[in-house]
Short mmCIF file of C-alpha atoms in Angstrom, two decimals:
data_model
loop_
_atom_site.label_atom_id
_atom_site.label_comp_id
_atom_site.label_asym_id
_atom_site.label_seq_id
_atom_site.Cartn_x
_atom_site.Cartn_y
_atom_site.Cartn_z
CA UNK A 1 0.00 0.00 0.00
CA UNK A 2 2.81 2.46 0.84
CA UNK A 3 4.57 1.75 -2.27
CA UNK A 4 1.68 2.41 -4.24
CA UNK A 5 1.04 5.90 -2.87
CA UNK A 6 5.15 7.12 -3.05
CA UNK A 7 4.58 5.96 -6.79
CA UNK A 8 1.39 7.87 -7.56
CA UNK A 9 3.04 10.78 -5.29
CA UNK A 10 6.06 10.62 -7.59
CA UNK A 11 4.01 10.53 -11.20
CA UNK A 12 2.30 13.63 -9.30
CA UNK A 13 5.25 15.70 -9.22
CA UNK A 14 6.70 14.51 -12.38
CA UNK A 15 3.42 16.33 -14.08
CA UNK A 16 4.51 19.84 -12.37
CA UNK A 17 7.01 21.99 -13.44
CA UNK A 18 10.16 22.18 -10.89
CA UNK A 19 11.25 25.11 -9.96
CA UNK A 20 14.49 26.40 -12.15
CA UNK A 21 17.46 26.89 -9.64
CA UNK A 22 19.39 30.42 -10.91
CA UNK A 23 23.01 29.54 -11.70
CA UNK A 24 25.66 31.27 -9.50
CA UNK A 25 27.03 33.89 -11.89
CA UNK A 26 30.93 33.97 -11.97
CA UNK A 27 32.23 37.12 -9.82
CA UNK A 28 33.75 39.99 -12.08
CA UNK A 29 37.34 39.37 -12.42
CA UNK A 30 37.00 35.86 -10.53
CA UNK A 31 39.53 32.72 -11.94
CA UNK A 32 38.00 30.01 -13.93
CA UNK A 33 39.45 27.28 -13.30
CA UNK A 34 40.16 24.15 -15.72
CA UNK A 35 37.43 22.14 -14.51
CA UNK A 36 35.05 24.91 -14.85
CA UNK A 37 36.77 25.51 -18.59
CA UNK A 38 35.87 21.31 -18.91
CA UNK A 39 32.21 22.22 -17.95
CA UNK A 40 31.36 24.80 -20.65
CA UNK A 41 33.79 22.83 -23.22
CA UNK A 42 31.25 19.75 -22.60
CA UNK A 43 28.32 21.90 -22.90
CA UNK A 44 29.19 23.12 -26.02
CA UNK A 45 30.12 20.27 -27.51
CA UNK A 46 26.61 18.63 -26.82
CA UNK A 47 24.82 21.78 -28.24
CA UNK A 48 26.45 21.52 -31.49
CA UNK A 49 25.40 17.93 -31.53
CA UNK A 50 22.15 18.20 -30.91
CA UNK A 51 21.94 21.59 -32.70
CA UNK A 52 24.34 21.39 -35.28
CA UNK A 53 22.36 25.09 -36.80
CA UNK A 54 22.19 26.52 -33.87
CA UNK A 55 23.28 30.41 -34.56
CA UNK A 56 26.72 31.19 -32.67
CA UNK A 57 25.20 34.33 -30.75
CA UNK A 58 22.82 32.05 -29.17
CA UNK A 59 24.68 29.44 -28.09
CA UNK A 60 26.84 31.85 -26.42
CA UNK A 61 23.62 32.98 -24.61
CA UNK A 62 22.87 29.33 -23.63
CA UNK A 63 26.41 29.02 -22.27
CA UNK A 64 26.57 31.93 -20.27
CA UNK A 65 23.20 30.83 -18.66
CA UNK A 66 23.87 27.71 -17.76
CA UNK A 67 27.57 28.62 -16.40
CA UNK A 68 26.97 31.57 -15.14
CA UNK A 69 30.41 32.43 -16.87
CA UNK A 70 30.98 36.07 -18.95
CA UNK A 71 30.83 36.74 -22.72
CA UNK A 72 34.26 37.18 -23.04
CA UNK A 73 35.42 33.98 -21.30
CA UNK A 74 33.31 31.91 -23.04
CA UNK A 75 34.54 33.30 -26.11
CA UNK A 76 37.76 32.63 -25.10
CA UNK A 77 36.96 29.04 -23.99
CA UNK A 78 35.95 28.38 -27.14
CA UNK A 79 38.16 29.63 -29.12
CA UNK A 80 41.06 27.56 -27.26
CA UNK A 81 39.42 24.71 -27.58
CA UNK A 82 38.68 25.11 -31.44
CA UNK A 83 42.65 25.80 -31.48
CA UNK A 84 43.69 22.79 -29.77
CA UNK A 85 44.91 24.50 -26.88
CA UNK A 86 45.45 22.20 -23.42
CA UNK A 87 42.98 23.06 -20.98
CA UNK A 88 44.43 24.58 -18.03
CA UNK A 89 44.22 26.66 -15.13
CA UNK A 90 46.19 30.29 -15.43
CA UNK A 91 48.97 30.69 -13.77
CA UNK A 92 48.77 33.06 -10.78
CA UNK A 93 51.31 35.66 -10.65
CA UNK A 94 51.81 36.45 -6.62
CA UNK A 95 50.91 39.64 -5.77
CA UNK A 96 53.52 42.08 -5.18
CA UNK A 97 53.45 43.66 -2.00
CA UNK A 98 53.49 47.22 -1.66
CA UNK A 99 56.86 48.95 -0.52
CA UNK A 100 54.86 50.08 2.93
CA UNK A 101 54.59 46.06 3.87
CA UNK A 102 58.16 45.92 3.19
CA UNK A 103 59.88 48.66 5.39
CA UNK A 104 60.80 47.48 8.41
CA UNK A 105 60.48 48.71 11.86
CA UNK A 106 64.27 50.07 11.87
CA UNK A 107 63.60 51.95 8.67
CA UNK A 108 60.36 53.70 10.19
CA UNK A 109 62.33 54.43 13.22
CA UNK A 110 64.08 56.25 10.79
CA UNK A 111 61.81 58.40 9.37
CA UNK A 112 60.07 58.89 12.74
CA UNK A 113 63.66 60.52 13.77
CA UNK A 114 63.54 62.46 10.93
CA UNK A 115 60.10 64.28 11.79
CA UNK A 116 61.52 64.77 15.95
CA UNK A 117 64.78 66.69 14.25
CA UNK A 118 63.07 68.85 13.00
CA UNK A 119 60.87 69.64 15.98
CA UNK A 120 64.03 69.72 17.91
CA UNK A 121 65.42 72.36 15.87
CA UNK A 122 62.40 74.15 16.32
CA UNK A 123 61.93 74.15 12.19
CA UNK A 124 58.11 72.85 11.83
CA UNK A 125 57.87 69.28 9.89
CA UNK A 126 56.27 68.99 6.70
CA UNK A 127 55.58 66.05 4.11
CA UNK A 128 57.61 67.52 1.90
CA UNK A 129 60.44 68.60 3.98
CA UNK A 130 60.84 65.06 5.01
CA UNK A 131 60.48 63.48 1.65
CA UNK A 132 63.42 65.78 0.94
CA UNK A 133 65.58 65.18 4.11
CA UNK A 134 65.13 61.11 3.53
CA UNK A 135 65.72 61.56 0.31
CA UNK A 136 69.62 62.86 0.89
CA UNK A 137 69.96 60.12 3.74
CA UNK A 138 71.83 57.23 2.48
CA UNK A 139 70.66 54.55 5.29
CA UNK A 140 67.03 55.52 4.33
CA UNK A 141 65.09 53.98 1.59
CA UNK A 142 64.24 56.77 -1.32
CA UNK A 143 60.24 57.03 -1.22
CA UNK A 144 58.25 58.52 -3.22
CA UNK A 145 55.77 61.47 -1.81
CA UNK A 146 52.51 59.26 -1.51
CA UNK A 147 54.61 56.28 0.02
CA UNK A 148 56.05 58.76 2.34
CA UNK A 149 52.13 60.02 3.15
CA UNK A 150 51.10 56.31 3.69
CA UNK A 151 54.43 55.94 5.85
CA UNK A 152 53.36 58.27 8.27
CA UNK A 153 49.77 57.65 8.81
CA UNK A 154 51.35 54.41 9.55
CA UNK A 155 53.58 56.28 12.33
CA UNK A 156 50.37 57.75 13.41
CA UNK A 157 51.29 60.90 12.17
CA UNK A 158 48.50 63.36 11.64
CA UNK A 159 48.58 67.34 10.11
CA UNK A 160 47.71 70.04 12.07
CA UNK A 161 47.12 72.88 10.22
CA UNK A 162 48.06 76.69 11.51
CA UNK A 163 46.97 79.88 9.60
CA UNK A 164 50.01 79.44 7.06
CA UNK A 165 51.62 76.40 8.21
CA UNK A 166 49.95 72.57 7.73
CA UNK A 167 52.92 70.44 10.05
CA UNK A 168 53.14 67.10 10.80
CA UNK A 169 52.61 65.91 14.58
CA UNK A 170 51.98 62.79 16.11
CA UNK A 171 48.47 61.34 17.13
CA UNK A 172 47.22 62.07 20.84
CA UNK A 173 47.25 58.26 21.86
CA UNK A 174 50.99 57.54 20.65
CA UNK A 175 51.54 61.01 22.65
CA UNK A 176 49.92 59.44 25.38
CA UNK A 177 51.56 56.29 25.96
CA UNK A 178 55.30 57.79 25.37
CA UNK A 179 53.94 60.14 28.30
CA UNK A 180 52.76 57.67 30.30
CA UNK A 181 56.49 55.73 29.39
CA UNK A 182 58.80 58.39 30.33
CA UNK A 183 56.60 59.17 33.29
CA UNK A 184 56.73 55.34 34.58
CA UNK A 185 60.61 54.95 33.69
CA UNK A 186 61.44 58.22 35.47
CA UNK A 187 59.50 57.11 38.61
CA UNK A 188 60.85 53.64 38.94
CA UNK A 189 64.30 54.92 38.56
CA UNK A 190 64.00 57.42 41.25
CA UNK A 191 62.27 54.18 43.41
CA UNK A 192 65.65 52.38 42.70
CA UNK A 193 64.09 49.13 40.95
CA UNK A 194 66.10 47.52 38.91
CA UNK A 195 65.32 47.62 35.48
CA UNK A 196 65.63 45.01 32.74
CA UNK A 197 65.27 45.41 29.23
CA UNK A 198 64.78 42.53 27.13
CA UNK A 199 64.90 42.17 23.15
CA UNK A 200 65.48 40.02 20.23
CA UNK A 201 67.67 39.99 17.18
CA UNK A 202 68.49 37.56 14.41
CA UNK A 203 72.04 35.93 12.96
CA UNK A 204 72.59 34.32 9.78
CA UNK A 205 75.90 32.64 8.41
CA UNK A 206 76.48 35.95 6.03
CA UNK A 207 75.79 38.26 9.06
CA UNK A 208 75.82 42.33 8.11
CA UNK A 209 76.77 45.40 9.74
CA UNK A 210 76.82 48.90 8.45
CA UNK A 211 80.77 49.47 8.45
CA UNK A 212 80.78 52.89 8.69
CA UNK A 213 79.34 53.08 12.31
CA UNK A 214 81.70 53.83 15.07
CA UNK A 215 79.94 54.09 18.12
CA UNK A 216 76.46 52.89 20.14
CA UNK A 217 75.22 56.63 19.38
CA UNK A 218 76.42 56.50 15.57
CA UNK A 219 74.51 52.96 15.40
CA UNK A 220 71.23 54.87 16.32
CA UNK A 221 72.08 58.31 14.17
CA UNK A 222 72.66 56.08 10.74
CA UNK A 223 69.14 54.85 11.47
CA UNK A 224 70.90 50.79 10.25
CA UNK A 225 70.52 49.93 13.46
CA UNK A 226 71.66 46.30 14.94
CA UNK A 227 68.30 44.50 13.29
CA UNK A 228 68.70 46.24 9.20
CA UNK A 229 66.92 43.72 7.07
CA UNK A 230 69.37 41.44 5.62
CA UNK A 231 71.18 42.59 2.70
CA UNK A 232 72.17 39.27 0.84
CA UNK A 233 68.49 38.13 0.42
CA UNK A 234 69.68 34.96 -0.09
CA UNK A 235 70.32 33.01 3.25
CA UNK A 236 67.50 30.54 4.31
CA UNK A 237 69.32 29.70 7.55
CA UNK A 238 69.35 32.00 10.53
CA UNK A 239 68.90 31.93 14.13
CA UNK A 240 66.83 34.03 16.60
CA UNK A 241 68.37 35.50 19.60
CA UNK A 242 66.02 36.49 22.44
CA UNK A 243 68.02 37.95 25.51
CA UNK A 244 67.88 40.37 28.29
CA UNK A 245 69.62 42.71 30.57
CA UNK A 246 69.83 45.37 33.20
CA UNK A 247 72.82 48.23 33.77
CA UNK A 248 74.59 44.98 35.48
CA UNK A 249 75.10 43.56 31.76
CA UNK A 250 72.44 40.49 30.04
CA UNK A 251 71.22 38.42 32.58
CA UNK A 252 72.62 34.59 33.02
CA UNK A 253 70.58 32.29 32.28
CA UNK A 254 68.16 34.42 30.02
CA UNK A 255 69.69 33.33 26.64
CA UNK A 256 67.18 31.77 24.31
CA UNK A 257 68.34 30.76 20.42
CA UNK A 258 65.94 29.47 18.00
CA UNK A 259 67.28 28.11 14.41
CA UNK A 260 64.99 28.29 11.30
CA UNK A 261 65.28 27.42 7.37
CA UNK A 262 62.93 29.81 5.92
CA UNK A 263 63.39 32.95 2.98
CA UNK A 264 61.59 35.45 5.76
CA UNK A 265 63.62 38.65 6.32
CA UNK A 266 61.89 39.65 9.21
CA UNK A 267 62.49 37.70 11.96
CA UNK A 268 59.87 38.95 14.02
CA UNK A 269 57.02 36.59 11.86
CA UNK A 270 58.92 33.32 12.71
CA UNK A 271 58.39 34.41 16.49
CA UNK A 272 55.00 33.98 18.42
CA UNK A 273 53.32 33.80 21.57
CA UNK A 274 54.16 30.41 22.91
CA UNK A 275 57.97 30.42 22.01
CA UNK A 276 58.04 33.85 23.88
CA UNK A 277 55.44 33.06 26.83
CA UNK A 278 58.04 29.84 27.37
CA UNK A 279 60.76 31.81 27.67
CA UNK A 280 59.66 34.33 30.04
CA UNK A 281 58.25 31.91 32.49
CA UNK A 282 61.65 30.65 32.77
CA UNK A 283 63.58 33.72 33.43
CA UNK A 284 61.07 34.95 35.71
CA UNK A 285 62.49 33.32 38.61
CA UNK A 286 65.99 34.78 37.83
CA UNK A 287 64.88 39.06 38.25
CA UNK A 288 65.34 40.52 41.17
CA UNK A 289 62.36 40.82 43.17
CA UNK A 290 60.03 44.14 42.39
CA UNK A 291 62.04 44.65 39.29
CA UNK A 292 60.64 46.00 35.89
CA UNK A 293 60.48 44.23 32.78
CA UNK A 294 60.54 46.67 29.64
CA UNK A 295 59.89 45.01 26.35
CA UNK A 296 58.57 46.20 22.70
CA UNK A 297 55.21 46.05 21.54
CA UNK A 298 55.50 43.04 19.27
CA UNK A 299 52.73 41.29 18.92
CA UNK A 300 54.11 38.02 20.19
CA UNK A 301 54.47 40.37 23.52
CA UNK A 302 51.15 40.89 23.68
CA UNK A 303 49.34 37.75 23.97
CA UNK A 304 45.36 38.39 25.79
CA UNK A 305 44.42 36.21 28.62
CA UNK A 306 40.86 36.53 26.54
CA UNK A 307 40.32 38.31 23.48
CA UNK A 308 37.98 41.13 23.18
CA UNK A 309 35.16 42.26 20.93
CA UNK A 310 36.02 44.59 18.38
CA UNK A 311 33.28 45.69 15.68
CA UNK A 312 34.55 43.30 13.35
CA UNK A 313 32.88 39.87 15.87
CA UNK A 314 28.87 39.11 14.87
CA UNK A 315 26.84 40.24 16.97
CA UNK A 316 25.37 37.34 18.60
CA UNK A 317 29.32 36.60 19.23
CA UNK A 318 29.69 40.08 21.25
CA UNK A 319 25.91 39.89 23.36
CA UNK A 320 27.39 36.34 24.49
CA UNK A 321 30.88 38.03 25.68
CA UNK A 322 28.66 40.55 27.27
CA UNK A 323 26.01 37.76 28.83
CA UNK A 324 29.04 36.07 30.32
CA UNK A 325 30.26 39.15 32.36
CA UNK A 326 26.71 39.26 33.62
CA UNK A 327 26.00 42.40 31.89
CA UNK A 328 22.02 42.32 30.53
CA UNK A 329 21.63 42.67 27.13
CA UNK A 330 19.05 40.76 24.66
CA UNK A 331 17.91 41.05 20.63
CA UNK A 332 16.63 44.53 20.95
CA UNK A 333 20.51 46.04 21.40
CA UNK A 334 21.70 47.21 18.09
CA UNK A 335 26.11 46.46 17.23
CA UNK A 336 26.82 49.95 18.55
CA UNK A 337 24.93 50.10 21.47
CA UNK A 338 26.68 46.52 22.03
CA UNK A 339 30.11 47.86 21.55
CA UNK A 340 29.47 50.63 23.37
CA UNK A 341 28.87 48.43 26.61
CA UNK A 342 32.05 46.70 25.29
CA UNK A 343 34.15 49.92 25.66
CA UNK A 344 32.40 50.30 28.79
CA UNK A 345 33.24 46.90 30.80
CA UNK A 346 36.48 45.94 28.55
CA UNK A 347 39.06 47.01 31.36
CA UNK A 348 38.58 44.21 34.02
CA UNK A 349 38.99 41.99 31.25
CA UNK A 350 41.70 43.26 28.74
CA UNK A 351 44.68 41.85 30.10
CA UNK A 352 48.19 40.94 28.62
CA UNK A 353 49.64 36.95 29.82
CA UNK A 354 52.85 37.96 30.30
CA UNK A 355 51.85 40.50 32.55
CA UNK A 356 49.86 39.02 34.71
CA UNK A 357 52.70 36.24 35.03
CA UNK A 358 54.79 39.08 35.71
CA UNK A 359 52.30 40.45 38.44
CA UNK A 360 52.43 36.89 40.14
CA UNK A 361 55.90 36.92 40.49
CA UNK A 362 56.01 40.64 41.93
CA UNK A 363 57.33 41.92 38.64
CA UNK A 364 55.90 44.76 36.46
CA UNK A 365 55.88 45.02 32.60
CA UNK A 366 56.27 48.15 30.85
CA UNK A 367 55.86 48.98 27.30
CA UNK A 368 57.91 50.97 24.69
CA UNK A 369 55.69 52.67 22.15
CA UNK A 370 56.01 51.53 18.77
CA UNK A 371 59.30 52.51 16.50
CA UNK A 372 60.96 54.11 19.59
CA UNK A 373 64.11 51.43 19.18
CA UNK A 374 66.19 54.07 20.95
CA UNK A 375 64.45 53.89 24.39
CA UNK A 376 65.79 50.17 24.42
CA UNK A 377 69.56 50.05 25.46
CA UNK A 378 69.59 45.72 24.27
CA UNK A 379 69.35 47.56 20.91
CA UNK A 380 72.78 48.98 21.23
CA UNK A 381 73.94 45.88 23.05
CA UNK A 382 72.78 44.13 20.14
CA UNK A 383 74.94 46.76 17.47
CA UNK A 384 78.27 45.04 19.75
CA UNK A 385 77.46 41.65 19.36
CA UNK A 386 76.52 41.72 15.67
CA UNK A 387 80.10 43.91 15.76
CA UNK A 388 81.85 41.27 17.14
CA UNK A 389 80.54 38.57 14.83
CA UNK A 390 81.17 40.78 11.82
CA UNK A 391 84.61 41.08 12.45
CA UNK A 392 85.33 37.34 13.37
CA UNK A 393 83.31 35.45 10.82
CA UNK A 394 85.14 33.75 8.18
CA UNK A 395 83.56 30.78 7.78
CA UNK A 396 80.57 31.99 6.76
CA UNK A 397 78.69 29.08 8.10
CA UNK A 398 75.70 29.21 10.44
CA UNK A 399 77.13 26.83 13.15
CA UNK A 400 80.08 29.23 13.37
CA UNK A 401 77.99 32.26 13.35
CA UNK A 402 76.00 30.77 16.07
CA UNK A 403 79.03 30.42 18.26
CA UNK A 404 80.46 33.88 17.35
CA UNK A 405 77.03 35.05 18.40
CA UNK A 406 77.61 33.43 21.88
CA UNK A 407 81.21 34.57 22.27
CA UNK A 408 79.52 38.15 21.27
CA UNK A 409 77.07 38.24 23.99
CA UNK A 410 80.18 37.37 26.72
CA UNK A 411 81.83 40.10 24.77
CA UNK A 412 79.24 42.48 26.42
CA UNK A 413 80.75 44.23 29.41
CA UNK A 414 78.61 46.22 32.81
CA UNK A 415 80.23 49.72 31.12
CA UNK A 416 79.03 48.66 28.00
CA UNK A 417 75.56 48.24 29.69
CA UNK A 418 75.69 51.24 31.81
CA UNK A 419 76.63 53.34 28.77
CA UNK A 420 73.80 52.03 26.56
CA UNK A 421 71.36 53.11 29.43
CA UNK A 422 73.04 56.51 29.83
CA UNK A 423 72.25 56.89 26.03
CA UNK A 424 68.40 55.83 26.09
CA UNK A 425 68.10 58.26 28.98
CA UNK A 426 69.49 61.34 27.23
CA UNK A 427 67.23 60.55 24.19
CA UNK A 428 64.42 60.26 26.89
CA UNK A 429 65.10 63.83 27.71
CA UNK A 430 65.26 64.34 24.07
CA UNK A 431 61.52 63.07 23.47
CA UNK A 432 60.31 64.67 27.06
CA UNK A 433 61.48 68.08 25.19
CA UNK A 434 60.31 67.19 21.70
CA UNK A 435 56.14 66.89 23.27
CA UNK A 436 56.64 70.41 24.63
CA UNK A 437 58.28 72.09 21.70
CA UNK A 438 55.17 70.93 19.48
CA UNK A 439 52.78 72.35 22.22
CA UNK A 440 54.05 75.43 21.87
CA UNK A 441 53.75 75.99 18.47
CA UNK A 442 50.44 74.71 18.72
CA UNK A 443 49.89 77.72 20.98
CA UNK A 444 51.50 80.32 18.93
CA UNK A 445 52.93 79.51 15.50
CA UNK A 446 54.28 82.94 15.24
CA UNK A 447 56.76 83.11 18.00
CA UNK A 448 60.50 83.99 17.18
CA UNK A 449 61.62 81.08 18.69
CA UNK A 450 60.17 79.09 15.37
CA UNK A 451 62.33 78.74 12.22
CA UNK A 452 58.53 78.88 10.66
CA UNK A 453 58.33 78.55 7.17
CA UNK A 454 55.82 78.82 4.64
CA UNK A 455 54.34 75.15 4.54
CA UNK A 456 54.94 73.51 1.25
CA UNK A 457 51.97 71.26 1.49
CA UNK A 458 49.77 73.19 3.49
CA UNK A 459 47.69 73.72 0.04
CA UNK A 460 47.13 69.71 0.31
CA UNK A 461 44.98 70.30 3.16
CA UNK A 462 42.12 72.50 4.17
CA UNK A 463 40.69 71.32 7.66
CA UNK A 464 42.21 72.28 10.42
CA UNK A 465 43.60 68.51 11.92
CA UNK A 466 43.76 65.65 9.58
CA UNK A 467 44.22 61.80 10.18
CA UNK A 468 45.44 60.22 8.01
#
């Protein structure tokens, strides 16, 4: 009985008309593929068989509705096919990346130098004025004026613009937090708590150093630096040195080396969370007690206990966060009015692993802003140990650089140290002064103490502060 009503039920729906399912048109610009290419191929060939008559513009028409493909691919199809061309897929060409992906953090140190010089000389920076100063700067890459633009807003530059003058400053939250910095280091100094600085740098068997840099200060004026991307391009073999030290010299025990076989330049991208977050767990135990760790803001640094909304989460992803920290919300909450309780309740909950490991231990973590490489003394510690394995490598062979590396570190003396600290804290003073020079322009643009000139992009711009 049941299989005679499934068979009248099927005769029923074989007398109505099915719906017709639309095909999924190909995306403008999307890759077809050779098994896509196979499809309409097989298509057409059964059309001409069937409908050997059947007028070219239409069957083009049938193809493109049954493929969802474009006029001119199908044409093109075809036309391979009719010239006995192998059906394949193209060959994608990788996408070059643009030269703002590919300066490194040394370079925009760099330029970020640049823009404080001229502050420092009380002579007002400008876009211009800085394309032009990098531009006659041998250890700087030569940009062009929109790269430069795009440089800076990556700096968090921004232009302020004053009656005449449209000059470059930096953003109120990078302000901020080097405040906050020089505030903290200033205090903990005058508290007498040790201070340790840690760092990382790489080593490869064809190791380079600038030659023409003399002394810890030169390393930091020739903006090369002890971490310059490497110049060969050709080594796949290179270690990672992660390290640090206080104005007693690097700390024993806190020497960690990783190897790795890759064609990466920046060493920072083999690193990540877990290789760091093992490390300093087991150095922990060897600061002294109430001491202060100071450390970059790489993002292997900066590991969340729990991650946070941002706009970016759904929103049933963000009411849950919320409904977990027993903060009411339900369906009739719009995404702002979410993120907005988000912003609200975040700080509790916004927390970094390493320091709250730190915090466990009676230790404190402080941050260096970004691109401030000259707050960091390791960096110049770094400039003699790279120094030392310049001079000594003849082998050329990672195994031997690797040991040269080690012999470098030892190399490494408490004066060294102590004179690498007494250099961060003059530029300290340096940046402390910088903030208040801008302010006072900001005030009054006309005062004689200004070397004020005419802006040469002030045209560029008409409101009065501009991000980026």
């Amino acid at each position: 009985m049941i299989c005679i009503l499934l068979n009248i039920f099927f005769f029923k729906m074989c007398d109505k008309e099915l719906p017709v399912i639309p095909v999924k048109k190909n995306k403008r610009g999307e890759v077809i593929r050779s098994k896509k290419k196979r499809l309409v191929i097989n298509i057409y060939k059964r059309k001409k068989a069937n409908e050997p008559d059947i007028l070219y513009r239409q069957l083009i028409k049938e193809l493109m509705d049954e493929t969802g493909i474009g006029k001119n691919s199908i044409e093109k199809i075809i036309s391979e096919y009719n010239s006995n061309k192998p059906i394949s897929s193209p060959t994608l060409k990788r996408a070059k990346p643009k030269i703002i992906e590919v300066i490194d953090g040394y370079y925009k140190n760099g330029i970020r130098q640049k823009v404080h010089s001229f502050w420092l000389n009380r002579n007002p920076p400008t876009l211009d004025k800085i394309v032009n100063s990098a531009s006659k700067d041998n250890s700087l890459p030569t940009l062009k004026r929109t790269t430069m633009y795009n440089l800076l807003k990556d700096l968090n530059y921004v232009y302020t613009k004053r009656k005449r003058n449209s000059v470059l400053s930096e953003g109120e939250d990078l302000v901020i937090w080097r405040r906050n910095y020089l505030r903290s280091i200033k205090k903990f100094r005058e508290e007498g708590r040790t201070l340790y600085y840690l760092g990382e740098t790489w080593c490869s068997q064809k190791l380079w150093v600038d030659k023409t840099i003399k002394s810890n200060s030169d390393s930091f004026q020739k903006k090369l630096k002890t971490g310059a991307s490497n110049t060969t391009g050709k080594s796949k073999d290179y270690i990672i040195i992660l390290h640090i030290g206080s104005r007693e010299g690097f700390l024993k025990g806190g020497l960690q080396c990783f190897e790795f076989k890759t064609n990466r330049s920046d060493y920072h991208k083999e690193m990540d969370g877990d290789k760091f977050l093992e490390w300093f767990k087991n150095i922990l135990p060897l600061l002294d007690d109430n001491a202060i760790i100071i450390m970059d803001n790489a993002s292997y640094h900066n590991t969340k206990i729990e991650q946070i909304p941002v706009p970016s989460w759904k929103k049933e992803n963000i009411m849950k966060w919320l409904q977990e920290k027993n903060i009411k919300v339900d369906d009739s909450f719009v995404k702002a009015e979410l993120m907005d309780l988000v912003r609200k309740h975040k700080l509790p909950y916004d927390k970094y692993v390493v320091d709250e490991l730190a915090k466990a231990e009676n230790k404190f973590v402080l941050r260096i802003p970004p691109y401030h490489f000259e707050l960091n003394p390791i960096e110049l510690a770094w400039s003699i140990v790279k120094g030392y394995v310049k001079n000594k490598n003849t082998t050329f062979k990672l195994d031997d650089a690797k040991q040269l590396m080690f012999e470098g570190i030892k190399s490494v003396t408490t004066e060294d140290w102590r004179n690498a600290e007494d250099y961060t804290i003059n530029e300290e003073a340096k940046f402390w002064e910088i903030d208040n020079v801008v302010d006072d322009f900001m005030d009054d643009e006309n005062s004689c103490i200004f070397n004020a000139e005419t802006s040469d992009s002030s045209s560029d711009f008409s409101d009065d502060k501009i991000s980026f």
